Coordinates of C-alpha atoms in Angstrom, one line a residue:
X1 CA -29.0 -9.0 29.1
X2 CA -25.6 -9.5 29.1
X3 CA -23.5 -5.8 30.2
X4 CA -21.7 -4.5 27.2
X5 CA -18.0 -4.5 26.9
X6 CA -17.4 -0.3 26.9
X7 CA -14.2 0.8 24.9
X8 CA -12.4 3.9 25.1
X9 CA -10.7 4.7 22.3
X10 CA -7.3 6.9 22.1
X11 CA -5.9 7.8 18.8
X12 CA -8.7 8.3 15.6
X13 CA -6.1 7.7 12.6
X14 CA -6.4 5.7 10.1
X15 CA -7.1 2.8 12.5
X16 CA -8.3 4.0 15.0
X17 CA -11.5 5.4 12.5
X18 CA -11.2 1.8 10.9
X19 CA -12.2 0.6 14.6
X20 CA -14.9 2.7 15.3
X21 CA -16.5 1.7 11.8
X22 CA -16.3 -2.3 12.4
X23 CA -18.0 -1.6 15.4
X24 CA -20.8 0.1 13.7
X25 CA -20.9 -2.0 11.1
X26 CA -20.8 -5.1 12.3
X27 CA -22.2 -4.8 15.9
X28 CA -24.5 -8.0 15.8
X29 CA -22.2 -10.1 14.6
X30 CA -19.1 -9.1 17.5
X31 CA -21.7 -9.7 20.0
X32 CA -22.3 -13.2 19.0
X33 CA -18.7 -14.2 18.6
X34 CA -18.1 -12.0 21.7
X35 CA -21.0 -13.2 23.9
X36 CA -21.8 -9.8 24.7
X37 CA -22.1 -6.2 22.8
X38 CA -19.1 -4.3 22.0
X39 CA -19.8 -0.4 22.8
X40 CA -18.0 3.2 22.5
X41 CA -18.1 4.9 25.4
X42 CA -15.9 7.9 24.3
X43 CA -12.9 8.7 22.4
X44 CA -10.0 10.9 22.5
X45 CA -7.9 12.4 19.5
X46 CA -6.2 15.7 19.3
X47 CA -8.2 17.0 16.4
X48 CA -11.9 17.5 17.4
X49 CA -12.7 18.7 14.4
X50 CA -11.1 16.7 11.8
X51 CA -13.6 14.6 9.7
X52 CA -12.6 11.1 9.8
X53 CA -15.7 9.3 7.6
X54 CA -17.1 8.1 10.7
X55 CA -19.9 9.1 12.4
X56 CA -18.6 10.3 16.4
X57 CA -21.2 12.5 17.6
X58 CA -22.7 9.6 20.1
X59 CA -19.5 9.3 22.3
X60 CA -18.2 11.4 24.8
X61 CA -14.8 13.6 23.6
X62 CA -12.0 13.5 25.9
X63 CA -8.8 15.8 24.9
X64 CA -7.1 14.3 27.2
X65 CA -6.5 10.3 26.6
X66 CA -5.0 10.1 30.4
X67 CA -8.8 11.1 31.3
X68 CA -10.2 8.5 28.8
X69 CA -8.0 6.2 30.3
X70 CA -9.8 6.8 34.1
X71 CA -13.3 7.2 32.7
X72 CA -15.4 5.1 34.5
X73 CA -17.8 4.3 31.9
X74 CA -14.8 2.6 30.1
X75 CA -13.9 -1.0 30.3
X76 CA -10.8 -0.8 28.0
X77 CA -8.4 1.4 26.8
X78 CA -7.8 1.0 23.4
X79 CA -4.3 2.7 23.2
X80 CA -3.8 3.7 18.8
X81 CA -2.3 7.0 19.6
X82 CA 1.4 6.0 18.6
X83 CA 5.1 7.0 20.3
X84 CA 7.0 4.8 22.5
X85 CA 6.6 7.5 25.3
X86 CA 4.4 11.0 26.1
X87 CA 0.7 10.7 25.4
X88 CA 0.8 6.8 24.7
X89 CA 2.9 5.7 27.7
X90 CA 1.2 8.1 30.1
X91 CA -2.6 7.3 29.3
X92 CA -1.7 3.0 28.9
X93 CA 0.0 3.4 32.5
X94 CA -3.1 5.4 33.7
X95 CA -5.8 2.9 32.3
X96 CA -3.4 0.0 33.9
X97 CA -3.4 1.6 37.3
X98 CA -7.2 1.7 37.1
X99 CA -7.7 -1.5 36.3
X100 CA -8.8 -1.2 32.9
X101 CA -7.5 -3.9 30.2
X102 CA -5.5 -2.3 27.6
X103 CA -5.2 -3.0 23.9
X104 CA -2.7 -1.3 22.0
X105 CA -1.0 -1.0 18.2
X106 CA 1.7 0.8 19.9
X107 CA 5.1 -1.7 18.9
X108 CA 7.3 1.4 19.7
X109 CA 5.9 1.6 23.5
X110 CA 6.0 -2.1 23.9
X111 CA 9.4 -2.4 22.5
X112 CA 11.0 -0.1 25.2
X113 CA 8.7 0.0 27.9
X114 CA 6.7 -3.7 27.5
X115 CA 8.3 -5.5 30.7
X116 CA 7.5 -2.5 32.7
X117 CA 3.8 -2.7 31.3
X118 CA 3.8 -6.2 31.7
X119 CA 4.6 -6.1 35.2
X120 CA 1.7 -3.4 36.0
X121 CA -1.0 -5.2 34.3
X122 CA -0.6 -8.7 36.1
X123 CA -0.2 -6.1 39.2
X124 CA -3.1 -4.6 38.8
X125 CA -5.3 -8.0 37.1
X126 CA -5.5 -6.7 34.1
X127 CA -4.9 -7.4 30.7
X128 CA -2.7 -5.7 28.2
X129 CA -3.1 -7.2 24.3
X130 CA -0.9 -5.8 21.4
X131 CA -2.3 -8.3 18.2
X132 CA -2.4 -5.2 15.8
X133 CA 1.3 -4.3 17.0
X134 CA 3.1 -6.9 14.8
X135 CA 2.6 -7.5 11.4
X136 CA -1.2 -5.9 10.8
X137 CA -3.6 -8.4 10.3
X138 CA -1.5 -11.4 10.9
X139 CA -2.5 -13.5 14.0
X140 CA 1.0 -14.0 14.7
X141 CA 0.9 -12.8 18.8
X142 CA -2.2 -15.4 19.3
X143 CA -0.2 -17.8 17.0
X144 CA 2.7 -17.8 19.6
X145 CA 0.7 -17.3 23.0
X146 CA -1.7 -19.6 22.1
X147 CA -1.7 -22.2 19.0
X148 CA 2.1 -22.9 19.8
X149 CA 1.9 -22.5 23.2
X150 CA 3.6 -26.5 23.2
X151 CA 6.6 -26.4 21.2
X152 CA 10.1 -25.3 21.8
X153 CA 10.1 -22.3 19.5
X154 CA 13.9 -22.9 17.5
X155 CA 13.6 -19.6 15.3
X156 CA 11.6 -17.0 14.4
X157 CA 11.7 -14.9 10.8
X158 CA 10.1 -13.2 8.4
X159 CA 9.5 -10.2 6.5
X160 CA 7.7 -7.1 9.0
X161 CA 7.6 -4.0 7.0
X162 CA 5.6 -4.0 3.9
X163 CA 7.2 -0.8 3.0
X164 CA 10.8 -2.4 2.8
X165 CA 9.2 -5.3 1.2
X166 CA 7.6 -2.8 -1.7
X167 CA 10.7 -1.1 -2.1
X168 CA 12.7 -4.2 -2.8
X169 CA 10.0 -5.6 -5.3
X170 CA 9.6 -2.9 -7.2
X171 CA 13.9 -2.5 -7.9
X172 CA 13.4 -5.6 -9.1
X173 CA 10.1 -5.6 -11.2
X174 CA 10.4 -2.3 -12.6
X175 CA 14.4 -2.1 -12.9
X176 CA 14.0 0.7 -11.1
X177 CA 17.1 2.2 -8.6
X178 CA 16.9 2.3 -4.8
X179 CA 16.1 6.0 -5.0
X180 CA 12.9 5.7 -7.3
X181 CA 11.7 2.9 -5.5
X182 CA 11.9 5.0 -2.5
X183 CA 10.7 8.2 -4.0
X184 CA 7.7 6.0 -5.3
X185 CA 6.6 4.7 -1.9
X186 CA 6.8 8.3 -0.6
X187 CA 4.4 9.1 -3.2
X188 CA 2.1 6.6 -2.4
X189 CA 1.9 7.6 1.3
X190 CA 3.8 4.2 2.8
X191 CA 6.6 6.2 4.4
X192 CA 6.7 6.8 8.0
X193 CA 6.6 10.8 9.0
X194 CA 10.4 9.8 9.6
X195 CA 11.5 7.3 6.9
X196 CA 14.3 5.8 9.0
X197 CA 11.8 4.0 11.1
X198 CA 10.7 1.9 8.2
X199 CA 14.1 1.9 5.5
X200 CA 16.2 1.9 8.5
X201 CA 15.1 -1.1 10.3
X202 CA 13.2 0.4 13.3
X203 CA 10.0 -0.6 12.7
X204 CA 10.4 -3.9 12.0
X205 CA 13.3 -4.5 14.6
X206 CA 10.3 -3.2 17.1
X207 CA 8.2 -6.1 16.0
X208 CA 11.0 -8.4 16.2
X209 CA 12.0 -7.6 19.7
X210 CA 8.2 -8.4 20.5
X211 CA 8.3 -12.1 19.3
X212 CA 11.3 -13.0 20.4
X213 CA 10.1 -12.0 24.0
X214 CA 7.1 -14.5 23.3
X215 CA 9.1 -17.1 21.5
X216 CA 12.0 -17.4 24.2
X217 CA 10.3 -16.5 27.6
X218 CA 12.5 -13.3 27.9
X219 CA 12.1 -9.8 28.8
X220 CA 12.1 -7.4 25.5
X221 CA 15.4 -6.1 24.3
X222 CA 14.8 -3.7 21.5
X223 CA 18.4 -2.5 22.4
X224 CA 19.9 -5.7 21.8
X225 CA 18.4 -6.3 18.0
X226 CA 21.2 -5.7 15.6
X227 CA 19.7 -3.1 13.2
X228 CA 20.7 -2.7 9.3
X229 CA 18.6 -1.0 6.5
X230 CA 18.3 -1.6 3.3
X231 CA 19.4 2.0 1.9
X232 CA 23.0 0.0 0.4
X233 CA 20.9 -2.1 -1.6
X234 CA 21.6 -1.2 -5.2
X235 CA 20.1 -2.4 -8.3
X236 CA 23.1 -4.6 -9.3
X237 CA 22.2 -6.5 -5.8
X238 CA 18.9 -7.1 -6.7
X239 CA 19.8 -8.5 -10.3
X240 CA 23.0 -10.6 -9.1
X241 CA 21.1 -11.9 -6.1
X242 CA 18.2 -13.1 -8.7
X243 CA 20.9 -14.7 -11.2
X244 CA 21.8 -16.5 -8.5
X245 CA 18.2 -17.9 -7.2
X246 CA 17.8 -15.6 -4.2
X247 CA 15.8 -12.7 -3.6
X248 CA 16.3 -9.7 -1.2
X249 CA 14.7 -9.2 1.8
X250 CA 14.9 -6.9 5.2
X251 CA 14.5 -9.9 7.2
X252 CA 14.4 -10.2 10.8
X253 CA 16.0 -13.5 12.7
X254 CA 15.8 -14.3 16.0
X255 CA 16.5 -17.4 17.9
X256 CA 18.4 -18.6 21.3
X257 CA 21.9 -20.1 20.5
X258 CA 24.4 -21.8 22.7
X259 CA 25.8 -17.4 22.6
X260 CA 22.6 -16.4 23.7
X261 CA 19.5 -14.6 22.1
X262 CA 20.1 -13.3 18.5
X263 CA 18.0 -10.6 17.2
X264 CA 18.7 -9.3 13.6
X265 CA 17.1 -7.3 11.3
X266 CA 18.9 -6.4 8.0
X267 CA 18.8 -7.0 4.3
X268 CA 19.4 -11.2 3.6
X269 CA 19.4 -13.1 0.7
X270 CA 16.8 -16.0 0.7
X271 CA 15.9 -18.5 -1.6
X272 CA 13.6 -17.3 -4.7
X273 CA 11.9 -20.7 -4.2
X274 CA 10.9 -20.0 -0.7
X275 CA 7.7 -18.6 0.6
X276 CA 10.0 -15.6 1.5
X277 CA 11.5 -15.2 -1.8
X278 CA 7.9 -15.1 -3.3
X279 CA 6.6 -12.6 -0.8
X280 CA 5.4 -9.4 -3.3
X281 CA 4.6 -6.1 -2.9
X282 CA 4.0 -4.8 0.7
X283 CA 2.6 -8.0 2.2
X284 CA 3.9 -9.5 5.2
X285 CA 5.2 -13.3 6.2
X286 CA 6.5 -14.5 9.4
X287 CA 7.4 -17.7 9.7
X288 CA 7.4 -19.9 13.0
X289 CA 9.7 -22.8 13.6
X290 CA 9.1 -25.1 16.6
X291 CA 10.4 -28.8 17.9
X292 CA 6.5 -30.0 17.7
X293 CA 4.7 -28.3 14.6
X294 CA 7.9 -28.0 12.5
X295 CA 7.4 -24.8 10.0
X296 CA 4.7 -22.2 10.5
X297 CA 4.3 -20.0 7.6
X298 CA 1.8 -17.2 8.4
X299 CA 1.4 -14.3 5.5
X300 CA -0.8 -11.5 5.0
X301 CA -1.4 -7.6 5.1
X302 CA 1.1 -5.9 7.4
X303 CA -0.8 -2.6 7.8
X304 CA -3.5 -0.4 6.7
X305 CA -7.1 0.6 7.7
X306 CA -8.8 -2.6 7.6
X307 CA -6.0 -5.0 8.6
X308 CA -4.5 -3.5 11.8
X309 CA -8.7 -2.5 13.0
X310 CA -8.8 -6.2 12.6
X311 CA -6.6 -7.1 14.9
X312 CA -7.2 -4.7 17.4
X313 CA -10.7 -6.0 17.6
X314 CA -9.5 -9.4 17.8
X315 CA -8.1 -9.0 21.4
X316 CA -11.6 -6.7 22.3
X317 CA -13.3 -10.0 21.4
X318 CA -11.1 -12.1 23.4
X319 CA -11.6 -9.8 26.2
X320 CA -14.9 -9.9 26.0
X321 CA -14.9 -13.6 26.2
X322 CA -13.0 -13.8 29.4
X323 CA -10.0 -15.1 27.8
X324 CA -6.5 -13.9 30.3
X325 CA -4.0 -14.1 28.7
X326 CA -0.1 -12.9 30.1
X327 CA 1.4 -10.0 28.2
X328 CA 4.1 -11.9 26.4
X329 CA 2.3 -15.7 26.9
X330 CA 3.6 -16.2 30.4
X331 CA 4.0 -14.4 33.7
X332 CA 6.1 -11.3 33.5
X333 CA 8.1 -12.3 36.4
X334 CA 9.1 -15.3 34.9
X335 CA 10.5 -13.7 31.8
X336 CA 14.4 -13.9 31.7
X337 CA 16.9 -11.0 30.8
X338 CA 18.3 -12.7 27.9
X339 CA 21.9 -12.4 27.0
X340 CA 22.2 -10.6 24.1
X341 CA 24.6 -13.3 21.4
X342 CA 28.3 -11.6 20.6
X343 CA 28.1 -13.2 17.1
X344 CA 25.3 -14.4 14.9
X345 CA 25.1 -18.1 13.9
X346 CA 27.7 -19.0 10.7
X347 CA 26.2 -18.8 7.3
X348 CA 27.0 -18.2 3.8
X349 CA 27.3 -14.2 2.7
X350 CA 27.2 -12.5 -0.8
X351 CA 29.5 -10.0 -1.3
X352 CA 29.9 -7.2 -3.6
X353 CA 32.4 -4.9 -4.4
X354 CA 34.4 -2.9 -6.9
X355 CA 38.0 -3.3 -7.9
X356 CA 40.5 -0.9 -8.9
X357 CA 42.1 -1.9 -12.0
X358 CA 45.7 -2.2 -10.6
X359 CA 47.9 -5.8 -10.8
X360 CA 47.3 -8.2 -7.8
X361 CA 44.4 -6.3 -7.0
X362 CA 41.7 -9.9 -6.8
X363 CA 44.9 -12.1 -5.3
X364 CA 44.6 -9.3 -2.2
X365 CA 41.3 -9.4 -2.3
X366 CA 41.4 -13.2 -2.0
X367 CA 44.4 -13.3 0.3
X368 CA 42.0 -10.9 2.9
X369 CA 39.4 -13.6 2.9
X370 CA 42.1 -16.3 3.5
X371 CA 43.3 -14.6 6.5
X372 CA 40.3 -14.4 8.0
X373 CA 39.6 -17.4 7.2
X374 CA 36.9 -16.7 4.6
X375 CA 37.1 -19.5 2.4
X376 CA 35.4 -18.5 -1.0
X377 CA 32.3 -20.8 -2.8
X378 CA 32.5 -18.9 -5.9
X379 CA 33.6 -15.4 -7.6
X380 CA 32.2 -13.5 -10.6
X381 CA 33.9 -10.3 -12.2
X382 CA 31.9 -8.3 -14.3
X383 CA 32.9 -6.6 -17.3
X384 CA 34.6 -3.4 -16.4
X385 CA 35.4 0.1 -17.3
X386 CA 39.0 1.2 -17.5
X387 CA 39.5 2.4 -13.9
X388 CA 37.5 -0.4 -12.2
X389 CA 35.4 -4.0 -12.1
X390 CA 32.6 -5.2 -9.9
X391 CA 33.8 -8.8 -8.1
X392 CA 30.9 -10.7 -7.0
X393 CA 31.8 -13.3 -3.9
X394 CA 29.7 -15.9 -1.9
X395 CA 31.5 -17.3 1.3
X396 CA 31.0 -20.6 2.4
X397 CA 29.5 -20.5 6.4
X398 CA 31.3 -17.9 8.3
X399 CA 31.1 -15.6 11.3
X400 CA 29.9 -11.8 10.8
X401 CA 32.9 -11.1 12.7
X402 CA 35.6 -12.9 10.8
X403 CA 33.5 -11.1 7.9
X404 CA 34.5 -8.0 8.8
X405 CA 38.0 -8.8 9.3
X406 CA 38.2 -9.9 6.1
X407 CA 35.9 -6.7 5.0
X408 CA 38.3 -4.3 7.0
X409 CA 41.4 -5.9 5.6
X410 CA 40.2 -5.7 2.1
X411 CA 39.8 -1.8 2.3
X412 CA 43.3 -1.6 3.7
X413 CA 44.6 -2.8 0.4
X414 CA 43.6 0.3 -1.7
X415 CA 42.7 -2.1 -3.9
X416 CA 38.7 -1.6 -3.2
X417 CA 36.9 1.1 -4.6
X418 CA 34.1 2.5 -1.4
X419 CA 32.6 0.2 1.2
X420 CA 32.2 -3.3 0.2
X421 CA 28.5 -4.4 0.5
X422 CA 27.7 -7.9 2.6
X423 CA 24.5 -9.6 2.7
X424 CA 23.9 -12.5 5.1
X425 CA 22.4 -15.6 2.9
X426 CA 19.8 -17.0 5.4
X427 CA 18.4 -20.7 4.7
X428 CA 14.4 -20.9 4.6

């Protein structure tokens, strides 16, 4: 008889519960896929008490997860605890120094501390596996380690924060303003304790940072992804935007450039067409492009219960197979410190914002652009009150930094009414 593979499991949340039931439920069939059985040795949350809809009674409790983490009775440390540092960090570093393989839903603590982890597991010949970290129950990390592991990855995108992603559909669908849509999620329970990590760009930029470590061979740079939320975004965006055949998205880019390593997450236009533009509700998409395969479109459930358990227990199983596989798809002394690119690659942007009603106010406007060297594709004023009138601009291919000259210029006028809003318009 084969030896089980014995977890220990940190963190009983929402996945962490959803864990413990697939291994319940569906014990036979993970030890045929496997090759051996999957077991719970013991588990660790900071509510003993709580009732999670799961039976727990037949594993040992730790209250401390840095004790989990040294049990000897556990084979891995499933890390689902949360925080980039405290708790997380300590008990993931504690398993690694043991010798234990590590799988973890933890994109915070990867994001700032993954080279350091990295490093620690090859050190000490284990494994650390983070599937259930990016993008819920899309294979995305296997996808790149793995299925791709022969191409020349060129870029990297896609839409990683199902909350954003609701938000922006729902303007649309419903007509309904930024604040309702957000108000809505909140009442639904797709917020983040703190918001800003998921309308602010955090979250996602996380999971970006991630792939572009895998994609490029470099060492993770959360610090160097150029952050933006979508909090600007108005109604009148969305609706122009559609007029036009695009849709808005938080998107996150990143690919390596003759500059160096871009990493952007903020609100983009895309076309309506594309499989981003059609991308509903709080689903997810991430799409691969590489000098072999050509496009990789991957799409799915970014989060929840059943997804992210999914994924967790997809790297068990691969464990439990033998399979070795580096932290970010190759050895973590091989991964390069990227230089973070100055400016992003040209493209077209939309523009909106509101004129004062004064004489010469749109030849300024224009004569900003010019100066920059902004050259204009085409310009739509809307019908206006007495005092102002929305202007509606898309650039031909331009710089974000000759943007903002041209941005910066434009408020110098007095002619603009607030902060103009600019949206990058990324091809698909």
């Amino acid at each position: 008889m084969t030896e089980p593979l014995r977890l220990g499991i940190a963190g009983l949340g929402t996945v962490g519960a959803g864990v413990v039931k697939i291994i319940r439920q569906k014990a036979a069939l993970l030890e045929a896929r496997s090759g051996r059985p999957i077991s719970i040795s013991a588990v660790s949350a900071r509510n003993r008490v709580k009732d999670r809809g799961v039976p727990l009674d037949s594993y040992a409790w730790e209250d401390d997860p840095v004790a989990l983490a040294k049990r000897d009775d556990v084979d891995v440390f499933v890390e689902l605890m949360g925080g980039s540092d405290g708790p997380a960090k300590a008990a993931t570093e504690a398993a690694l120094r043991a010798g234990k393989d590590v799988v973890t839903a933890n994109k915070a603590l990867l994001a700032h501390h993954g080279q350091a982890l990295a490093e620690a597991a090859e050190k000490a010949g284990a494994v650390l596996r983070f599937e259930a970290a990016v993008a819920g129950g899309i294979p995305v990390v296997k996808a790149l380690t793995e299925g791709l592991a022969g191409n020349d990855i060129t870029r990297v995108m896609g839409v990683m924060n199902g909350t954003c992603n609701y938000i922006l559909t729902r303007m649309e669908s419903a007509g309904l303003t930024y604040e309702q849509a957000f108000a809505e999620a909140d009442g639904l329970g797709y917020l983040e304790a703190d918001p800003n990590l998921d309308v602010g760009g955090i979250d996602a930029g996380h999971k970006l940072s991630l792939l572009a470590a895998i994609a490029f061979g470099t060492q993770v740079a959360f610090d160097a992804v150029e952050l933006e939320g979508i909090g600007r975004i108005s109604i009148e965006d969305i609706r122009q935007a559609a007029d036009m055949g695009y849709k808005v998205k938080l998107l996150g880019v990143c690919q390596m450039t003759g500059r160096g390593l871009e990493q952007r997450m903020s609100p983009c236009l895309v076309p309506a067409t594309s499989p981003l533009g059609q991308l509903e509700g709080g689903t997810n998409m991430v799409v691969i492009e590489g000098d072999q395969v050509g496009q990789v479109v991957l799409r799915g459930p970014g989060a929840g219960e059943g997804p992210t358990a999914s994924a967790v227990l997809g790297d068990v199983i691969d464990i439990a197979r033998g399979t070795r596989v580096s932290t970010f798809g190759q050895p973590a002394a091989s991964l390069e410190l990227a230089k973070p690119a100055q400016t992003a690659t040209p493209a077209p942007y939309y523009l909106r914002l509101i004129l004062l009603d004064k004489p010469g106010a749109l030849a300024k406007v224009a004569a900003a652009l010019g100066e920059a060297g902004v050259s204009i594709n085409r310009m739509r004023q809307r019908s206006h009150d007495q005092n102002t009138a929305p202007v509606l601009i898309v650039t031909h291919k331009t710089t974000r930094a000759a943007l903002d000259n041209a941005l910066a210029a434009m408020v110098g006028t007095k002619v603009v009414e607030g902060e103009p809003v600019a949206l990058r318009i990324e091809q698909v």
